[in-house]
Every structure is written in structure tokens, then in C-alpha cells.
Amino acid sequence: MADTTSDPSRRTIERYTPNERTNHWTVAIVFILTALSGLALFHPALYWLSGLLGGGTWTRILHPFLGVLMAICFALLAATMWKFNRMERRDWQWLRQGRDVLNNREANAPEVGRYNGGQKLLFFVFVLCVLGLLLSGLVIWRQYFSLYFSVGVVRAAAVVHAICAFVMICAIVVHIYAAFWVKGSIAAMTRGTVTPGWAWKHHRAWFREKIHATHSRTRSD
Amino acid sequence: MALQSLDIVRRSATTTHPPTVRKAQTGTVAKLIDTTKCIGCKACQVACMEWNDLRDEIGTNVGGYQNPHDLTDQSWTLMRFAEYENPARGGDLEWLIRKDGCMHCADPGCLKACPAPGAIVQYANGIVDFQEENCIGCGYCIAGCPFNIPRISQRDHKAYKCTLCSDRVAVGLEPACIKSCPTGALVWGTKEDMHQHAAERVEDLKSRGFDQAGVYDPPGVGGTHVMYVLHHADQPELYNGLPEDPRISLSTRLWKGVTKPLALAGIALTALAGFFHFIRVGRNETHESDEQAAAQATERARHG
Ligand code: HEM
Ligand code: SF4
Ligand code: SF4
């Protein structure tokens, strides 16, 4: 059976507005640049990544500015998505049935709203990591801020920064793979739309909300 | 100062063996700073400026002898003055003067912390040297150093500190500061000879009533290639906060230890887990049956 989500004529449900998509991909691009430049300093085995931004010194100069830009863009995105990411009881049950989900048997798990339990957890991991990266990053930003902190604080911040970066990068790898794995998700973020079948299959509670909203509106017209 | 290149025992952010064909056949070097002989004339500070062509900004006098107030990218050595009223001697005033600067640790925290390959090297003779052309200016060395030594220039944003005159030592000369000292408070030689000389000095001091006189060669950093003779070796903190038991801090060891390769492995494993999930389970597709179920649900909603 062929996947139906790539057929544009079927993709009638809007999932992301153009503004949301722009915001998401800005964060994505800036994140990649920040993460790769950070990894260049993380371990000698990856120092070659410093070539990406024009060498070690340019990496040192640009990485923190990119990081701050990313944190600002991420804050905007998180603010628009916050209300959809509150954990509910069904999300915990959904997570408990992770094995079913991972084996493409998600029909056994409870219905999912706009986001599933995994996406919501990931959302909060991102929020915490970006906050941790921003605060610790400012402390280890030698050119402007480190002089305001004692050496003990700078040392601790370096550890916090490395830990948050590690968790964040792993979480992003999961995020990217999940988007690829669930066919139709990438189109949702690139073109903004999904097919009714996709919404039915992966986010049934959200699908119901959507059609009820449209049809109660048409009826009252 | 990249004069030596065949005798590098450690190189920052480098996972392969640095060139070590030349060995320190006659032993490692050491500078011995005898605080009990120092009169605080600062000849060594001037000699350092001269040899290295450094000129710090002229600061303001705040009523003390210490000048400049701190180490800077232009001042790689600094006489620190402390006034100590010794209770054991009825409150007698002692003027404790310590020549501050890089200690050239056997286990250098700066080198451990540095992320730029070859920005910090340690020669076989024990000297720890910054190679500024490889420095990216991140300042990790400042966080790594237990002695608060490296300074970043506000002009070129590179890290600087005492080189132990590696350029002079490489051609068989003693450091400039040693040459200038008028009292013999600064002595230069192999580390072994310096220990011998220090032991004689300590014996002499003890015979004059300084019971706690001793040598400062802190084992926490594997020993140093700059050592002190102190009247109060039991209280190094008296000398403007010379640390009692310096070592590379726990957070720096945590930050730069096995955790890093483990973290890289963790990232790689996460990516591999995704890849093999795809290989074993495959993608989660939406089929015609899902579209039909959705269409029926929509229909029900419309008439419901
Ligand atoms: C949010 C604002 C951020 C600021 C202000 C910031 C700042 C810094 C600074 C100052 C450094 C030290 C090296 C340098 O001078 O470039 C650094 C290192 C690093 N950053 Fe960031 N950063 C931020 C965000 C991020 C993000 C989003 C990532 C990617 C996940 C990241 C990953 C790293 C890594 C891996 C290192 C090397 C850490 C190490 O050597 O242990 N940073 N960051
Ligand atoms: S500032 Fe210090 S830690 Fe950073 S690259 Fe230069 S020498 Fe290495
Ligand atoms: S005193 Fe500081 S700068 Fe000098 S070698 Fe030791 S750790 Fe490095």
C-alpha cells in the first residue's frame, strides 16, 4: 500500500502557518550552525568543524552570537507552541505504550491531541536545554561576561553548557529521526498541510477538534 | 614562541602523539624564587618587559608598592606585596613579597582545558608555552588554571602568560628575570639542582628561627617548574593567596575527562539507533484505509 501523505491534493488540513514554519526553520538553521560550531570546541576529534564558520577564531567569535539568536527565535516558537504541550493523562499512557508506537502499532495506544507524549516531553527537554545553554553560555562568554563571575562559577558553567549541549543534540537527533520516520511530518513543516488520514492516524483527538471546529462553524453560518 | 618543535610532550586538543624525538637528557628545568631573599626591587619585572618587548599601560598609584595591580597580557610577572603581622613574633611586621607568574605545572590545567590544537604545548624540559598563532581566544585556559595566570589581550584576543623565556632557554640562556636579579633570589637550573639548593636555603632559614620554612612544589599539579622558598611554607596563602593545595579543579576534570568521548559516543549511538530503527521497523506510513476512516469521521461530524 502506498503512503498517501505526499499527495498535495489530499493535504487539506493546515498544521502550521507560514509564520510558524518560518520560525521553525530559522531555529533549525541557526541551531545547526550553533551546534556544529560548539561541537568544534567540544572535542579535538571534531575541531575540523571549526572550518565551517571560517576557522577556530571565527568559531569562538560567532558561536555565542548564533546561540543568543537561536535562543531568541526558540523563545518565540516555544511561546506559540506552549499551550499545545501540556502533559495530559492520556499522554502518560501513550508513553507507557511506547513499544507499540515504536513498532508502528500506535492504534493500540490512546488517542493523541495536537502533540503526543513523546513530542511534549521533547518540547520540555528543549526548553530546559536552551535555558541552560543560554545562561551557562553567557557565563563562559569570555569577551563580554566572564569577568563578572568567579572562576568557580565559570568552571561550573562550562560543565553545564557541555551537558545541556549534549542532551540537546541527542534530543534533536531524535526529533529529526521522528520527523523522517512518521511520513508526512516533514511536509507538514515544509508546506504546512497534512492529509486527513495522517491527522486521523497520528493525532486523532486533534483531528476531531479540527473537524468539529470547521463543521460547527459551517452550521452556525 | 615556536622555536622548539621536536621535544613536545603535551599538545592541547591533540589525540595523537606529539613529536618527542628530542628528550630533556639533562633533566627538566626549574626557576627557584626565594621569597626570603627578595627585596621587591622589580628588576625582574623590567627585564621581562625588555626581553619580551612588553609595555603595560601606566596605571594609577593607589598607595601600595604593587605595580601594575595585576598580571595582564603585557605583564607576565608581577611582584605581589603582602604585609603580615606575625603573631608568633609578637606581631612583628613581615613584608612578604612574591614574584607571581606562570608556575609551569607538570600537569597544566590550562593545557587540559584548551580546545584549540597546539595552542598550548609542554616541552620536554617542563616549560608550558602558549602558541598564540593557534589560540582562538576562548579563555578556557583561564578556567583551567589553578593559579589564575593566563590573560587575554583586549587588542588581539589571544591568551598570554610567562613563557619561562622558552626562546632563551632553547638556545642555552637563562630566563631574563634570572639574569637581572641583584640579590640571588632568583636561581635557575635543573629541577634537581634547584631542589638541592632550596634544601640548603631551608636549612639555613630554620637555623634562624623560621621553623616552618620550606619549598613550594605542589604535588597536586604534579609539581611545578617554578618553585618558591617560603618562610611560612605551612601558610602559603599568606603570600597573596598562593594556593595551599592547587590542583586541576574537579569541574575541569569532569568537563575535560572521559565524559567528552562518552558524550560523542552517546550522540553517535542515538543517530545509529534511529538508523537501525528504520532498518528493522521502517517508516510509519499513512494508508488509503486511514484516509477513508478520516473521511467517514468527517462525514459523521457533518451530520452529527
Ligand atoms: C544560547 C546561547 C549560547 C551562548 C551564549 C553560548 C556560548 C558559548 C560559549 C561562550 C562557548 C565557549 C566557546 C566560545 O567562546 O565560543 C560555548 C561553547 C560550546 N557551546 Fe555554546 N552557547 C550558546 C548556545 C549553544 C547551543 C544552542 C549549542 C548546541 C547545542 C551549544 C553548544 C556548545 C558546545 C558543544 C560548546 C563547547 C563546550 C565545551 O567545550 O565543553 N551552545 N558556547
Ligand atoms: S584562549 Fe586559552 S584555551 Fe582558548 S585557545 Fe587560547 S590558549 Fe587555548
Ligand atoms: S600556572 Fe596556570 S598557566 Fe601556568 S602552566 Fe600551570 S595551569 Fe598553565
mmCIF file of N, CA and C in Angstrom, chain A residues 44 47, chain B residues 1-2 4-5 8 10-16 18-19 110-123 128-136 159:
data_model
loop_
_atom_site.group_PDB
_atom_site.id
_atom_site.type_symbol
_atom_site.label_atom_id
_atom_site.label_comp_id
_atom_site.label_asym_id
_atom_site.label_seq_id
_atom_site.Cartn_x
_atom_site.Cartn_y
_atom_site.Cartn_z
ATOM 1 N N PRO A 44 38.558 17.464 20.440
ATOM 2 C CA PRO A 44 39.514 17.615 19.335
ATOM 3 C C PRO A 44 39.107 16.843 18.074
ATOM 4 N N TYR A 47 37.322 19.178 15.872
ATOM 5 C CA TYR A 47 37.816 20.544 15.670
ATOM 6 C C TYR A 47 37.720 20.964 14.209
ATOM 7 N N MET B 1 55.852 31.360 20.860
ATOM 8 C CA MET B 1 57.295 31.122 20.705
ATOM 9 C C MET B 1 57.521 29.721 20.146
ATOM 10 N N ALA B 2 57.589 29.613 18.867
ATOM 11 C CA ALA B 2 57.666 28.267 18.306
ATOM 12 C C ALA B 2 59.082 27.935 17.876
ATOM 13 N N GLN B 4 61.073 25.628 19.537
ATOM 14 C CA GLN B 4 61.312 24.209 19.712
ATOM 15 C C GLN B 4 60.146 23.456 19.093
ATOM 16 N N SER B 5 60.393 22.348 18.462
ATOM 17 C CA SER B 5 59.266 21.615 17.900
ATOM 18 C C SER B 5 59.480 20.119 17.946
ATOM 19 N N ILE B 8 58.153 18.124 22.174
ATOM 20 C CA ILE B 8 56.865 18.490 22.755
ATOM 21 C C ILE B 8 56.266 17.244 23.409
ATOM 22 N N ARG B 10 53.430 17.385 25.500
ATOM 23 C CA ARG B 10 51.973 17.513 25.523
ATOM 24 C C ARG B 10 51.575 18.631 24.591
ATOM 25 N N ARG B 11 50.428 18.445 23.909
ATOM 26 C CA ARG B 11 49.952 19.460 22.974
ATOM 27 C C ARG B 11 48.452 19.554 23.180
ATOM 28 N N SER B 12 47.919 20.753 23.348
ATOM 29 C CA SER B 12 46.497 20.907 23.653
ATOM 30 C C SER B 12 45.618 20.346 22.535
ATOM 31 N N ALA B 13 44.459 19.827 22.914
ATOM 32 C CA ALA B 13 43.430 19.345 21.992
ATOM 33 C C ALA B 13 44.001 18.460 20.890
ATOM 34 N N THR B 14 44.922 17.579 21.275
ATOM 35 C CA THR B 14 45.560 16.698 20.303
ATOM 36 C C THR B 14 45.461 15.269 20.828
ATOM 37 N N THR B 15 44.947 14.360 20.013
ATOM 38 C CA THR B 15 44.749 12.999 20.498
ATOM 39 C C THR B 15 45.844 12.046 20.030
ATOM 40 N N THR B 16 46.726 12.528 19.148
ATOM 41 C CA THR B 16 47.828 11.676 18.710
ATOM 42 C C THR B 16 49.130 12.131 19.386
ATOM 43 N N PRO B 18 52.508 13.794 20.110
ATOM 44 C CA PRO B 18 53.263 14.937 19.580
ATOM 45 C C PRO B 18 54.719 14.535 19.342
ATOM 46 N N PRO B 19 55.477 15.355 18.585
ATOM 47 C CA PRO B 19 56.873 14.988 18.302
ATOM 48 C C PRO B 19 57.738 15.042 19.555
ATOM 49 N N CYS B 110 45.680 24.603 32.250
ATOM 50 C CA CYS B 110 45.406 25.430 31.068
ATOM 51 C C CYS B 110 45.395 24.555 29.826
ATOM 52 N N LEU B 111 46.409 23.679 29.717
ATOM 53 C CA LEU B 111 46.551 22.838 28.537
ATOM 54 C C LEU B 111 45.402 21.830 28.448
ATOM 55 N N LYS B 112 45.013 21.342 29.612
ATOM 56 C CA LYS B 112 43.935 20.368 29.638
ATOM 57 C C LYS B 112 42.622 20.984 29.133
ATOM 58 N N ALA B 113 42.412 22.258 29.492
ATOM 59 C CA ALA B 113 41.142 22.902 29.160
ATOM 60 C C ALA B 113 41.093 23.418 27.726
ATOM 61 N N CYS B 114 42.245 23.674 27.131
ATOM 62 C CA CYS B 114 42.278 24.374 25.838
ATOM 63 C C CYS B 114 41.668 23.530 24.708
ATOM 64 N N PRO B 115 40.736 24.087 23.929
ATOM 65 C CA PRO B 115 40.101 23.338 22.844
ATOM 66 C C PRO B 115 40.813 23.476 21.491
ATOM 67 N N ALA B 116 41.831 24.335 21.407
ATOM 68 C CA ALA B 116 42.466 24.596 20.111
ATOM 69 C C ALA B 116 43.739 23.763 19.978
ATOM 70 N N PRO B 117 43.818 22.914 18.954
ATOM 71 C CA PRO B 117 45.007 22.065 18.800
ATOM 72 C C PRO B 117 46.290 22.882 18.708
ATOM 73 N N GLY B 118 47.218 22.573 19.618
ATOM 74 C CA GLY B 118 48.536 23.205 19.553
ATOM 75 C C GLY B 118 48.588 24.637 20.042
ATOM 76 N N ALA B 119 47.537 25.133 20.681
ATOM 77 C CA ALA B 119 47.617 26.499 21.221
ATOM 78 C C ALA B 119 48.425 26.513 22.507
ATOM 79 N N ILE B 120 48.502 25.377 23.193
ATOM 80 C CA ILE B 120 49.347 25.269 24.383
ATOM 81 C C ILE B 120 50.167 23.993 24.248
ATOM 82 N N VAL B 121 51.474 24.107 24.494
ATOM 83 C CA VAL B 121 52.320 22.920 24.444
ATOM 84 C C VAL B 121 53.153 22.855 25.717
ATOM 85 N N GLN B 122 53.605 21.642 26.012
ATOM 86 C CA GLN B 122 54.534 21.455 27.121
ATOM 87 C C GLN B 122 55.775 20.797 26.549
ATOM 88 N N TYR B 123 56.932 21.448 26.748
ATOM 89 C CA TYR B 123 58.179 20.901 26.231
ATOM 90 C C TYR B 123 58.740 19.857 27.180
ATOM 91 N N VAL B 128 55.762 25.170 29.941
ATOM 92 C CA VAL B 128 54.436 25.197 29.332
ATOM 93 C C VAL B 128 54.333 26.502 28.552
ATOM 94 N N ASP B 129 54.087 26.391 27.247
ATOM 95 C CA ASP B 129 54.161 27.566 26.385
ATOM 96 C C ASP B 129 52.890 27.736 25.571
ATOM 97 N N PHE B 130 52.415 28.965 25.475
ATOM 98 C CA PHE B 130 51.268 29.258 24.607
ATOM 99 C C PHE B 130 51.783 29.563 23.200
ATOM 100 N N GLN B 131 51.120 29.012 22.206
ATOM 101 C CA GLN B 131 51.462 29.287 20.806
ATOM 102 C C GLN B 131 50.328 30.148 20.261
ATOM 103 N N GLU B 132 50.504 31.457 20.377
ATOM 104 C CA GLU B 132 49.373 32.354 20.149
ATOM 105 C C GLU B 132 48.806 32.267 18.741
ATOM 106 N N GLU B 133 49.611 31.816 17.772
ATOM 107 C CA GLU B 133 49.040 31.757 16.422
ATOM 108 C C GLU B 133 47.966 30.664 16.303
ATOM 109 N N ASN B 134 47.952 29.733 17.248
ATOM 110 C CA ASN B 134 46.895 28.709 17.241
ATOM 111 C C ASN B 134 45.766 29.025 18.223
ATOM 112 N N CYS B 135 45.955 30.070 19.001
ATOM 113 C CA CYS B 135 44.971 30.403 20.045
ATOM 114 C C CYS B 135 43.740 31.038 19.408
ATOM 115 N N ILE B 136 42.559 30.616 19.863
ATOM 116 C CA ILE B 136 41.320 31.190 19.320
ATOM 117 C C ILE B 136 40.691 32.202 20.285
ATOM 118 N N ALA B 159 45.556 34.600 24.279
ATOM 119 C CA ALA B 159 45.948 34.424 25.675
ATOM 120 C C ALA B 159 47.475 34.536 25.809
#
